Structure formats: structure tokens, C-alpha cells
Amino acid sequence: MDFNEIWYRIKKGAKRFWKKTKRLVKRYVRLLVRHTKAKDYSILIYTIAAVLVLILLFVLIGKAFHGKKKKAEPTTTEVVIATPTEATEDPVVTQQRMLAEQAEQIYNSSAGLTVLVNPTHPIESGYTFEHKTLNAGYDIDNRMYDDLISLSDAINAAGFEYNILGAYRDRETQENLLNSQIESFVNEEGLSEEEAKSKALLNIDEPGYSEHETGLAIDIASGDVTTRTDFDDTAPATQWLIANSYKYGFILRYPQDKTGVTGVNYKPWHFRYVGKEAATFLHDNNLSLEEFYSMIGR
Ligand SMILES: [Zn+2]
């Protein structure tokens, strides 16, 4: 028996089955009509009941099949349950996590502009940068230059004069600065060497621990101030700098309300360049650089 013969037999059988079915349906319809005309509705009721039962059966089978299908691919539902952050996480925690992610991203793209140097984080040995000398004779990291010019223009446009008191200091200059301060406390105030040193360290960093060695720090006062001892933080130029310098990539590095976290006295003249993105982030979230580092776990 070859394939053609089998196919022929199947077709023939199907035709015969279809004819028989048609004949049966016709006979059934005729019976239904005849009984209904004779006002005997029993067959009509059975028919409707049978159709309804069939529909119900199809719906149930369909549902059972669909349910099984859903069970067969549990991955999607499991993923939804396994992600606790969206549905179950406390909104405050979510916000903190998102801030930390943003901080991490800013840190990674800052190309070292957010480097941390403070009394507990010495400057990396061999730290170098491309120097740029300002008209006033101070050196800075070249990457700060354009933004410093913009900041300078903006201060003047706001109607204020400013004076740069310091920028880059090499190790030796930092040592000399500290030593002369100690000496003056010993000679003029009669303090012991030790007392004089701890007092001097309140305002001048230990060599190797000063941001000024990175070329990213700048001390700015209003135009009439030439020394840090004359400094007045209520001067309009200083108030303007504290409020607006972040727009140009600078932060007030040691604010009055952050001495507990920075471990450094309030220094209203000391601004630190971190780049616009980081400065805006720190400003908007009221963070010191130390808090930024603890946020990213470094
Ligand atoms: Zn400074």
C-alpha cells in the first residue's frame, strides 16, 4: 500500500463521513421543525441545552489550557517577585540608592576632579597635573581655568570685586606657610611650640594633606581683603560666591554647618573645583565632599 492509496482511502472515508453527518443533521433539523410546529418544544430545549453545555465545555477547556500555559512559563512572574526594590522598598531608601548611583556615576566620569584630600586623606605621592598660571601669578590645574574665568566674569557682572589669596602651593610652600604661622603664634602670643602648632593647624593644613597641592583649590576674598585674617564672610562678594560658585564647578569646601563631617574649621574663603556636574550635585543635595565619598562607599 503506497502513500497515494492511503490518501485516496482517507479522502473517500472523510467524504462518506461528511455525507452521513449532513444527512443526519438534515434529518435532525426536519425532526426539530416538525416537533416545534406541532408545539412540542422538547427537542428544541434539548438542542439549546446541548449547545450551551458544549459552549461551557469549550470555555472550561480553554481556561484550563491557558492556565497551564501560564504555569509553564514561570520566569516572568518570578522576576517580578524577585525584584524587591520597586514594589517593597521604602521610598526614602529608593531615593538614597538612586542618589548613590548618581554619585557613583559622577565620580567615575569626573576624571579625578573629585579627588579627596583632607586631614585623613593625604595627597597621593607623585600626584601631578597640568599647570596654568593666572595673571595674578598663582598656579592652578589647567582644567579649572575656563570655569574660573566664567566665575570671575559672573562676580564682576553681579557688581562685586574679588581678590585671589591663594591657589596651588607646593609641599615646600605649604611647610613654610605653616612654620611661619607657628612662629608668629610663639613670638607674638607667647604660646609653646606645641600649642602654636595645633592652633596653626586649625587654619593651615599639614603639608601633604592640603587641597592646595592638587591645584584644584582657590582662596577667594572680596576685593578689599588682602589677608585671611581680615576676612569677613558677610562681604557681598563672599556671600555671592557661597551661593553661586557651584554653577561654575566650585564648592565651598568647608562650610560652617559641615565642620562635624569635614573635620576642618569653617573656611569661607576656600573654594574647591570639582567640575560643574559634581558641584551641582553636591550643592543640590547639600553634601560635603566627605559625605559624597561615604555615599559611594570609598
Ligand atoms: Zn585654601
mmCIF file of C-alpha atoms and ligand atoms in Angstrom:
data_model
loop_
_atom_site.group_PDB
_atom_site.id
_atom_site.type_symbol
_atom_site.label_atom_id
_atom_site.label_comp_id
_atom_site.label_asym_id
_atom_site.label_seq_id
_atom_site.Cartn_x
_atom_site.Cartn_y
_atom_site.Cartn_z
ATOM 1 C CA MET A 1 0.000 0.000 0.000
ATOM 2 C CA ASP A 2 1.679 3.220 -1.102
ATOM 3 C CA PHE A 3 1.056 6.759 0.052
ATOM 4 C CA ASN A 4 -1.352 7.671 -2.783
ATOM 5 C CA GLU A 5 -3.602 4.746 -1.977
ATOM 6 C CA ILE A 6 -3.710 5.622 1.741
ATOM 7 C CA TRP A 7 -4.528 9.252 0.869
ATOM 8 C CA TYR A 8 -7.299 8.108 -1.501
ATOM 9 C CA ARG A 9 -8.833 5.930 1.199
ATOM 10 C CA ILE A 10 -8.712 8.719 3.782
ATOM 11 C CA LYS A 11 -10.402 11.159 1.387
ATOM 12 C CA LYS A 12 -13.053 8.623 0.485
ATOM 13 C CA GLY A 13 -13.719 7.834 4.162
ATOM 14 C CA ALA A 14 -13.935 11.549 5.033
ATOM 15 C CA LYS A 15 -16.385 12.181 2.180
ATOM 16 C CA ARG A 16 -18.571 9.289 3.300
ATOM 17 C CA PHE A 17 -18.444 10.556 6.926
ATOM 18 C CA TRP A 18 -19.329 14.121 5.833
ATOM 19 C CA LYS A 19 -22.287 12.870 3.712
ATOM 20 C CA LYS A 20 -23.603 10.757 6.596
ATOM 21 C CA THR A 21 -23.235 13.666 9.019
ATOM 22 C CA LYS A 22 -25.060 16.021 6.646
ATOM 23 C CA ARG A 23 -27.850 13.524 6.218
ATOM 24 C CA LEU A 24 -28.123 13.081 9.997
ATOM 25 C CA VAL A 25 -28.147 16.862 10.645
ATOM 26 C CA LYS A 26 -30.816 17.379 7.932
ATOM 27 C CA ARG A 27 -32.938 14.601 9.431
ATOM 28 C CA TYR A 28 -32.456 16.139 12.906
ATOM 29 C CA VAL A 29 -33.427 19.634 11.723
ATOM 30 C CA ARG A 30 -36.531 18.249 9.964
ATOM 31 C CA LEU A 31 -37.485 16.423 13.176
ATOM 32 C CA LEU A 32 -36.907 19.604 15.192
ATOM 33 C CA VAL A 33 -39.048 21.713 12.825
ATOM 34 C CA ARG A 34 -41.830 19.145 12.726
ATOM 35 C CA HIS A 35 -41.976 18.848 16.541
ATOM 36 C CA THR A 36 -41.767 22.612 17.070
ATOM 37 C CA LYS A 37 -44.605 23.189 14.561
ATOM 38 C CA ALA A 38 -46.644 20.654 16.475
ATOM 39 C CA LYS A 39 -45.919 22.735 19.586
ATOM 40 C CA ASP A 40 -43.708 20.050 21.079
ATOM 41 C CA TYR A 41 -40.645 22.044 22.257
ATOM 42 C CA SER A 42 -38.817 19.193 23.970
ATOM 43 C CA ILE A 43 -36.304 18.635 21.131
ATOM 44 C CA LEU A 44 -35.688 22.403 20.792
ATOM 45 C CA ILE A 45 -34.965 22.668 24.527
ATOM 46 C CA TYR A 46 -32.615 19.649 24.411
ATOM 47 C CA THR A 47 -30.821 21.211 21.456
ATOM 48 C CA ILE A 48 -30.333 24.559 23.153
ATOM 49 C CA ALA A 49 -29.202 22.780 26.349
ATOM 50 C CA ALA A 50 -26.740 20.644 24.366
ATOM 51 C CA VAL A 51 -25.307 23.731 22.594
ATOM 52 C CA LEU A 52 -24.943 25.562 25.921
ATOM 53 C CA VAL A 53 -23.203 22.568 27.501
ATOM 54 C CA LEU A 54 -20.834 22.402 24.508
ATOM 55 C CA ILE A 55 -20.004 26.119 24.791
ATOM 56 C CA LEU A 56 -19.385 25.757 28.532
ATOM 57 C CA LEU A 57 -17.141 22.774 27.870
ATOM 58 C CA PHE A 58 -15.103 24.733 25.325
ATOM 59 C CA VAL A 59 -14.712 27.667 27.718
ATOM 60 C CA LEU A 60 -13.552 25.370 30.539
ATOM 61 C CA ILE A 61 -11.088 23.536 28.318
ATOM 62 C CA GLY A 62 -9.803 26.864 27.003
ATOM 63 C CA LYS A 63 -9.307 28.190 30.527
ATOM 64 C CA ALA A 64 -7.574 25.061 31.734
ATOM 65 C CA PHE A 65 -5.224 25.175 28.755
ATOM 66 C CA HIS A 66 -4.459 28.859 29.253
ATOM 67 C CA GLY A 67 -3.737 28.355 32.954
ATOM 68 C CA LYS A 68 -1.331 25.551 32.193
ATOM 69 C CA LYS A 69 0.424 27.688 29.656
ATOM 70 C CA LYS A 70 0.939 30.421 32.268
ATOM 71 C CA LYS A 71 2.345 27.894 34.717
ATOM 72 C CA ALA A 72 4.664 26.616 32.036
ATOM 73 C CA GLU A 73 6.498 29.971 31.829
ATOM 74 C CA PRO A 74 7.026 30.992 35.459
ATOM 75 C CA THR A 75 10.075 33.161 34.753
ATOM 76 C CA THR A 76 8.170 36.410 34.228
ATOM 77 C CA THR A 77 6.176 36.146 37.444
ATOM 78 C CA GLU A 78 9.239 35.038 39.398
ATOM 79 C CA VAL A 79 11.251 38.009 38.156
ATOM 80 C CA VAL A 80 8.534 40.391 39.334
ATOM 81 C CA ILE A 81 8.536 38.805 42.789
ATOM 82 C CA ALA A 82 12.319 38.672 42.987
ATOM 83 C CA THR A 83 12.758 42.433 42.386
ATOM 84 C CA PRO A 84 12.170 43.880 45.850
ATOM 85 C CA THR A 85 13.322 47.396 45.023
ATOM 86 C CA GLU A 86 10.319 48.585 43.063
ATOM 87 C CA ALA A 87 7.379 47.300 44.991
ATOM 88 C CA THR A 88 8.606 46.833 48.549
ATOM 89 C CA GLU A 89 11.485 49.270 49.049
ATOM 90 C CA ASP A 90 10.958 52.235 51.329
ATOM 91 C CA PRO A 91 10.732 55.436 49.196
ATOM 92 C CA VAL A 92 13.484 57.050 51.287
ATOM 93 C CA VAL A 93 15.748 54.051 50.720
ATOM 94 C CA THR A 94 14.941 54.137 46.997
ATOM 95 C CA GLN A 95 15.869 57.807 46.832
ATOM 96 C CA GLN A 96 19.141 57.202 48.703
ATOM 97 C CA ARG A 97 20.009 54.297 46.425
ATOM 98 C CA MET A 98 19.339 56.407 43.335
ATOM 99 C CA LEU A 99 21.422 59.277 44.728
ATOM 100 C CA ALA A 100 24.285 56.878 45.461
ATOM 101 C CA GLU A 101 24.095 55.542 41.898
ATOM 102 C CA GLN A 102 24.179 59.076 40.548
ATOM 103 C CA ALA A 103 27.133 59.927 42.829
ATOM 104 C CA GLU A 104 28.997 56.824 41.622
ATOM 105 C CA GLN A 105 28.418 57.816 38.008
ATOM 106 C CA ILE A 106 29.639 61.396 38.665
ATOM 107 C CA TYR A 107 32.710 60.078 40.493
ATOM 108 C CA ASN A 108 33.552 57.776 37.591
ATOM 109 C CA SER A 109 33.181 60.481 34.958
ATOM 110 C CA SER A 110 34.942 63.261 36.924
ATOM 111 C CA ALA A 111 38.408 62.252 35.676
ATOM 112 C CA GLY A 112 39.903 62.796 39.132
ATOM 113 C CA LEU A 113 38.411 66.273 39.685
ATOM 114 C CA THR A 114 36.596 64.928 42.758
ATOM 115 C CA VAL A 115 39.836 63.683 44.369
ATOM 116 C CA LEU A 116 39.592 63.661 48.175
ATOM 117 C CA VAL A 117 42.390 65.334 50.138
ATOM 118 C CA ASN A 118 41.805 66.179 53.799
ATOM 119 C CA PRO A 119 43.487 65.722 57.212
ATOM 120 C CA THR A 120 42.889 61.948 56.978
ATOM 121 C CA HIS A 121 43.466 61.545 53.207
ATOM 122 C CA PRO A 122 46.954 62.660 52.186
ATOM 123 C CA ILE A 123 47.624 63.621 48.605
ATOM 124 C CA GLU A 124 48.805 60.639 46.575
ATOM 125 C CA SER A 125 52.576 60.581 46.234
ATOM 126 C CA GLY A 126 53.661 61.631 42.770
ATOM 127 C CA TYR A 127 50.364 63.475 42.119
ATOM 128 C CA THR A 128 50.776 65.673 39.048
ATOM 129 C CA PHE A 129 48.609 67.921 36.913
ATOM 130 C CA GLU A 130 48.895 70.325 34.010
ATOM 131 C CA HIS A 131 49.695 73.741 35.467
ATOM 132 C CA LYS A 132 48.229 77.027 34.321
ATOM 133 C CA THR A 133 49.479 80.345 35.656
ATOM 134 C CA LEU A 134 46.941 83.091 36.310
ATOM 135 C CA ASN A 135 47.628 86.784 35.669
ATOM 136 C CA ALA A 136 47.862 87.274 39.427
ATOM 137 C CA GLY A 137 50.798 84.851 39.408
ATOM 138 C CA TYR A 138 49.015 81.881 41.013
ATOM 139 C CA ASP A 139 49.175 78.385 39.564
ATOM 140 C CA ILE A 140 46.095 76.214 39.143
ATOM 141 C CA ASP A 141 45.147 72.930 37.470
ATOM 142 C CA ASN A 142 44.585 73.830 33.814
ATOM 143 C CA ARG A 143 41.212 72.014 33.835
ATOM 144 C CA MET A 144 39.854 74.670 36.217
ATOM 145 C CA TYR A 145 40.880 77.627 34.065
ATOM 146 C CA ASP A 146 37.871 78.153 31.767
ATOM 147 C CA ASP A 147 35.362 77.815 34.590
ATOM 148 C CA LEU A 148 37.399 80.144 36.813
ATOM 149 C CA ILE A 149 37.289 82.787 34.074
ATOM 150 C CA SER A 150 33.491 82.341 33.808
ATOM 151 C CA LEU A 151 33.206 82.627 37.604
ATOM 152 C CA SER A 152 35.329 85.766 37.582
ATOM 153 C CA ASP A 153 33.160 87.351 34.841
ATOM 154 C CA ALA A 154 30.000 86.445 36.750
ATOM 155 C CA ILE A 155 31.238 88.000 40.039
ATOM 156 C CA ASN A 156 32.064 91.210 38.196
ATOM 157 C CA ALA A 157 28.745 91.139 36.337
ATOM 158 C CA ALA A 158 26.997 90.857 39.708
ATOM 159 C CA GLY A 159 28.777 94.081 40.713
ATOM 160 C CA PHE A 160 31.482 92.692 43.024
ATOM 161 C CA GLU A 161 35.270 92.819 43.153
ATOM 162 C CA TYR A 162 37.259 89.835 44.340
ATOM 163 C CA ASN A 163 40.788 89.039 45.328
ATOM 164 C CA ILE A 164 42.594 85.729 44.986
ATOM 165 C CA LEU A 165 44.562 84.971 48.155
ATOM 166 C CA GLY A 166 45.964 81.611 47.175
ATOM 167 C CA ALA A 167 45.815 78.696 44.766
ATOM 168 C CA TYR A 168 48.377 75.955 44.126
ATOM 169 C CA ARG A 169 51.004 75.522 46.792
ATOM 170 C CA ASP A 170 53.804 73.022 46.524
ATOM 171 C CA ARG A 171 54.900 70.990 49.536
ATOM 172 C CA GLU A 172 57.662 73.410 50.498
ATOM 173 C CA THR A 173 55.416 76.471 50.351
ATOM 174 C CA GLN A 174 52.848 74.674 52.482
ATOM 175 C CA GLU A 175 55.564 73.827 55.049
ATOM 176 C CA ASN A 176 56.816 77.409 55.093
ATOM 177 C CA LEU A 177 53.291 78.753 55.473
ATOM 178 C CA LEU A 178 52.623 76.501 58.459
ATOM 179 C CA ASN A 179 56.002 77.183 60.067
ATOM 180 C CA SER A 180 55.713 80.955 59.801
ATOM 181 C CA GLN A 181 52.234 80.782 61.349
ATOM 182 C CA ILE A 182 53.575 78.648 64.224
ATOM 183 C CA GLU A 183 56.464 81.043 64.685
ATOM 184 C CA SER A 184 54.184 84.056 64.860
ATOM 185 C CA PHE A 185 51.981 82.368 67.469
ATOM 186 C CA VAL A 186 55.078 81.561 69.545
ATOM 187 C CA ASN A 187 56.590 85.035 69.251
ATOM 188 C CA GLU A 188 53.503 87.210 69.343
ATOM 189 C CA GLU A 189 51.183 85.245 71.611
ATOM 190 C CA GLY A 190 53.727 83.514 73.798
ATOM 191 C CA LEU A 191 52.382 80.011 73.047
ATOM 192 C CA SER A 192 54.506 76.886 73.365
ATOM 193 C CA GLU A 193 55.657 75.248 70.117
ATOM 194 C CA GLU A 194 53.048 72.500 70.545
ATOM 195 C CA GLU A 195 50.188 74.887 71.336
ATOM 196 C CA ALA A 196 51.196 77.110 68.441
ATOM 197 C CA LYS A 197 51.222 74.158 66.050
ATOM 198 C CA SER A 198 47.769 72.898 66.991
ATOM 199 C CA LYS A 199 46.398 76.419 66.709
ATOM 200 C CA ALA A 200 48.050 76.933 63.319
ATOM 201 C CA LEU A 201 46.667 73.614 62.036
ATOM 202 C CA LEU A 202 43.132 74.922 62.553
ATOM 203 C CA ASN A 203 43.628 77.172 59.524
ATOM 204 C CA ILE A 204 46.571 75.733 57.652
ATOM 205 C CA ASP A 205 46.743 72.113 56.612
ATOM 206 C CA GLU A 206 49.623 69.827 57.387
ATOM 207 C CA PRO A 207 51.947 69.511 54.349
ATOM 208 C CA GLY A 208 50.794 66.566 52.216
ATOM 209 C CA TYR A 209 47.204 66.956 53.391
ATOM 210 C CA SER A 210 46.322 70.212 51.688
ATOM 211 C CA GLU A 211 43.993 70.519 48.713
ATOM 212 C CA HIS A 212 46.145 73.393 47.574
ATOM 213 C CA GLU A 213 48.766 70.858 46.490
ATOM 214 C CA THR A 214 46.302 69.500 43.904
ATOM 215 C CA GLY A 215 45.898 72.842 42.108
ATOM 216 C CA LEU A 216 42.141 72.428 42.493
ATOM 217 C CA ALA A 217 41.673 74.746 45.483
ATOM 218 C CA ILE A 218 41.484 78.507 45.414
ATOM 219 C CA ASP A 219 41.162 81.046 48.231
ATOM 220 C CA ILE A 220 38.990 83.988 47.241
ATOM 221 C CA ALA A 221 38.069 87.079 49.232
ATOM 222 C CA SER A 222 36.204 90.251 48.363
ATOM 223 C CA GLY A 223 38.261 92.947 46.613
ATOM 224 C CA ASP A 224 39.194 94.932 49.714
ATOM 225 C CA VAL A 225 40.589 91.946 51.628
ATOM 226 C CA THR A 226 44.238 91.014 51.205
ATOM 227 C CA THR A 227 44.864 88.594 54.090
ATOM 228 C CA ARG A 228 42.890 85.719 55.593
ATOM 229 C CA THR A 229 42.934 87.441 58.969
ATOM 230 C CA ASP A 230 40.961 90.383 57.525
ATOM 231 C CA PHE A 231 38.418 88.028 56.103
ATOM 232 C CA ASP A 232 34.739 88.860 56.580
ATOM 233 C CA ASP A 233 32.264 86.230 55.425
ATOM 234 C CA THR A 234 29.417 88.754 55.335
ATOM 235 C CA ALA A 235 31.092 90.610 52.453
ATOM 236 C CA PRO A 236 28.642 90.601 49.495
ATOM 237 C CA ALA A 237 31.246 89.089 47.140
ATOM 238 C CA THR A 238 31.741 86.158 49.538
ATOM 239 C CA GLN A 239 28.012 85.696 50.020
ATOM 240 C CA TRP A 240 27.598 85.697 46.247
ATOM 241 C CA LEU A 241 30.384 83.092 45.878
ATOM 242 C CA ILE A 242 28.890 80.820 48.534
ATOM 243 C CA ALA A 243 25.509 80.926 46.782
ATOM 244 C CA ASN A 244 26.575 80.789 43.124
ATOM 245 C CA SER A 245 30.026 79.276 42.653
ATOM 246 C CA TYR A 246 28.613 75.763 42.153
ATOM 247 C CA LYS A 247 27.225 76.886 38.773
ATOM 248 C CA TYR A 248 30.840 77.215 37.632
ATOM 249 C CA GLY A 249 32.081 73.962 39.167
ATOM 250 C CA PHE A 250 33.215 75.211 42.597
ATOM 251 C CA ILE A 251 32.100 74.266 46.093
ATOM 252 C CA LEU A 252 32.577 75.996 49.414
ATOM 253 C CA ARG A 253 34.776 73.187 50.681
ATOM 254 C CA TYR A 254 34.485 73.728 54.449
ATOM 255 C CA PRO A 255 31.060 75.183 55.293
ATOM 256 C CA GLN A 256 30.094 76.219 58.812
ATOM 257 C CA ASP A 257 27.391 73.531 59.144
ATOM 258 C CA LYS A 258 29.696 70.704 57.994
ATOM 259 C CA THR A 259 32.668 71.001 60.348
ATOM 260 C CA GLY A 260 31.470 67.791 62.038
ATOM 261 C CA VAL A 261 31.812 65.781 58.823
ATOM 262 C CA THR A 262 34.763 67.544 57.187
ATOM 263 C CA GLY A 263 36.778 67.711 60.407
ATOM 264 C CA VAL A 264 38.012 71.108 59.256
ATOM 265 C CA ASN A 265 37.178 74.602 60.525
ATOM 266 C CA TYR A 266 34.810 76.887 58.628
ATOM 267 C CA LYS A 267 36.848 78.425 55.793
ATOM 268 C CA PRO A 268 34.613 80.830 53.871
ATOM 269 C CA TRP A 269 37.484 81.758 51.514
ATOM 270 C CA HIS A 270 38.416 78.242 50.456
ATOM 271 C CA PHE A 271 36.717 77.027 47.280
ATOM 272 C CA ARG A 272 37.390 73.743 45.601
ATOM 273 C CA TYR A 273 36.972 72.971 41.938
ATOM 274 C CA VAL A 274 35.226 69.609 41.284
ATOM 275 C CA GLY A 275 33.644 70.329 37.877
ATOM 276 C CA LYS A 276 30.118 71.564 37.152
ATOM 277 C CA GLU A 277 28.360 68.201 37.326
ATOM 278 C CA ALA A 278 29.766 67.238 40.742
ATOM 279 C CA ALA A 279 29.432 70.788 42.138
ATOM 280 C CA THR A 280 25.763 70.964 41.136
ATOM 281 C CA PHE A 281 25.109 67.523 42.623
ATOM 282 C CA LEU A 282 26.819 68.422 45.927
ATOM 283 C CA HIS A 283 25.051 71.782 46.090
ATOM 284 C CA ASP A 284 21.590 70.421 45.269
ATOM 285 C CA ASN A 285 21.889 67.638 47.853
ATOM 286 C CA ASN A 286 23.701 69.726 50.494
ATOM 287 C CA LEU A 287 26.656 67.342 50.632
ATOM 288 C CA SER A 288 30.281 67.871 51.564
ATOM 289 C CA LEU A 289 32.942 66.002 49.610
ATOM 290 C CA GLU A 290 33.375 63.693 52.629
ATOM 291 C CA GLU A 291 29.653 62.808 52.555
ATOM 292 C CA PHE A 292 29.881 62.264 48.801
ATOM 293 C CA TYR A 293 32.680 59.736 49.392
ATOM 294 C CA SER A 294 30.831 57.885 52.119
ATOM 295 C CA MET A 295 27.790 57.776 49.834
ATOM 296 C CA ILE A 296 29.779 55.861 47.195
ATOM 297 C CA GLY A 297 31.462 53.726 49.844
ATOM 298 C CA ARG A 298 35.016 54.924 49.306
HETATM 299 ZN ZN ZN B 1 42.532 77.340 50.972
#
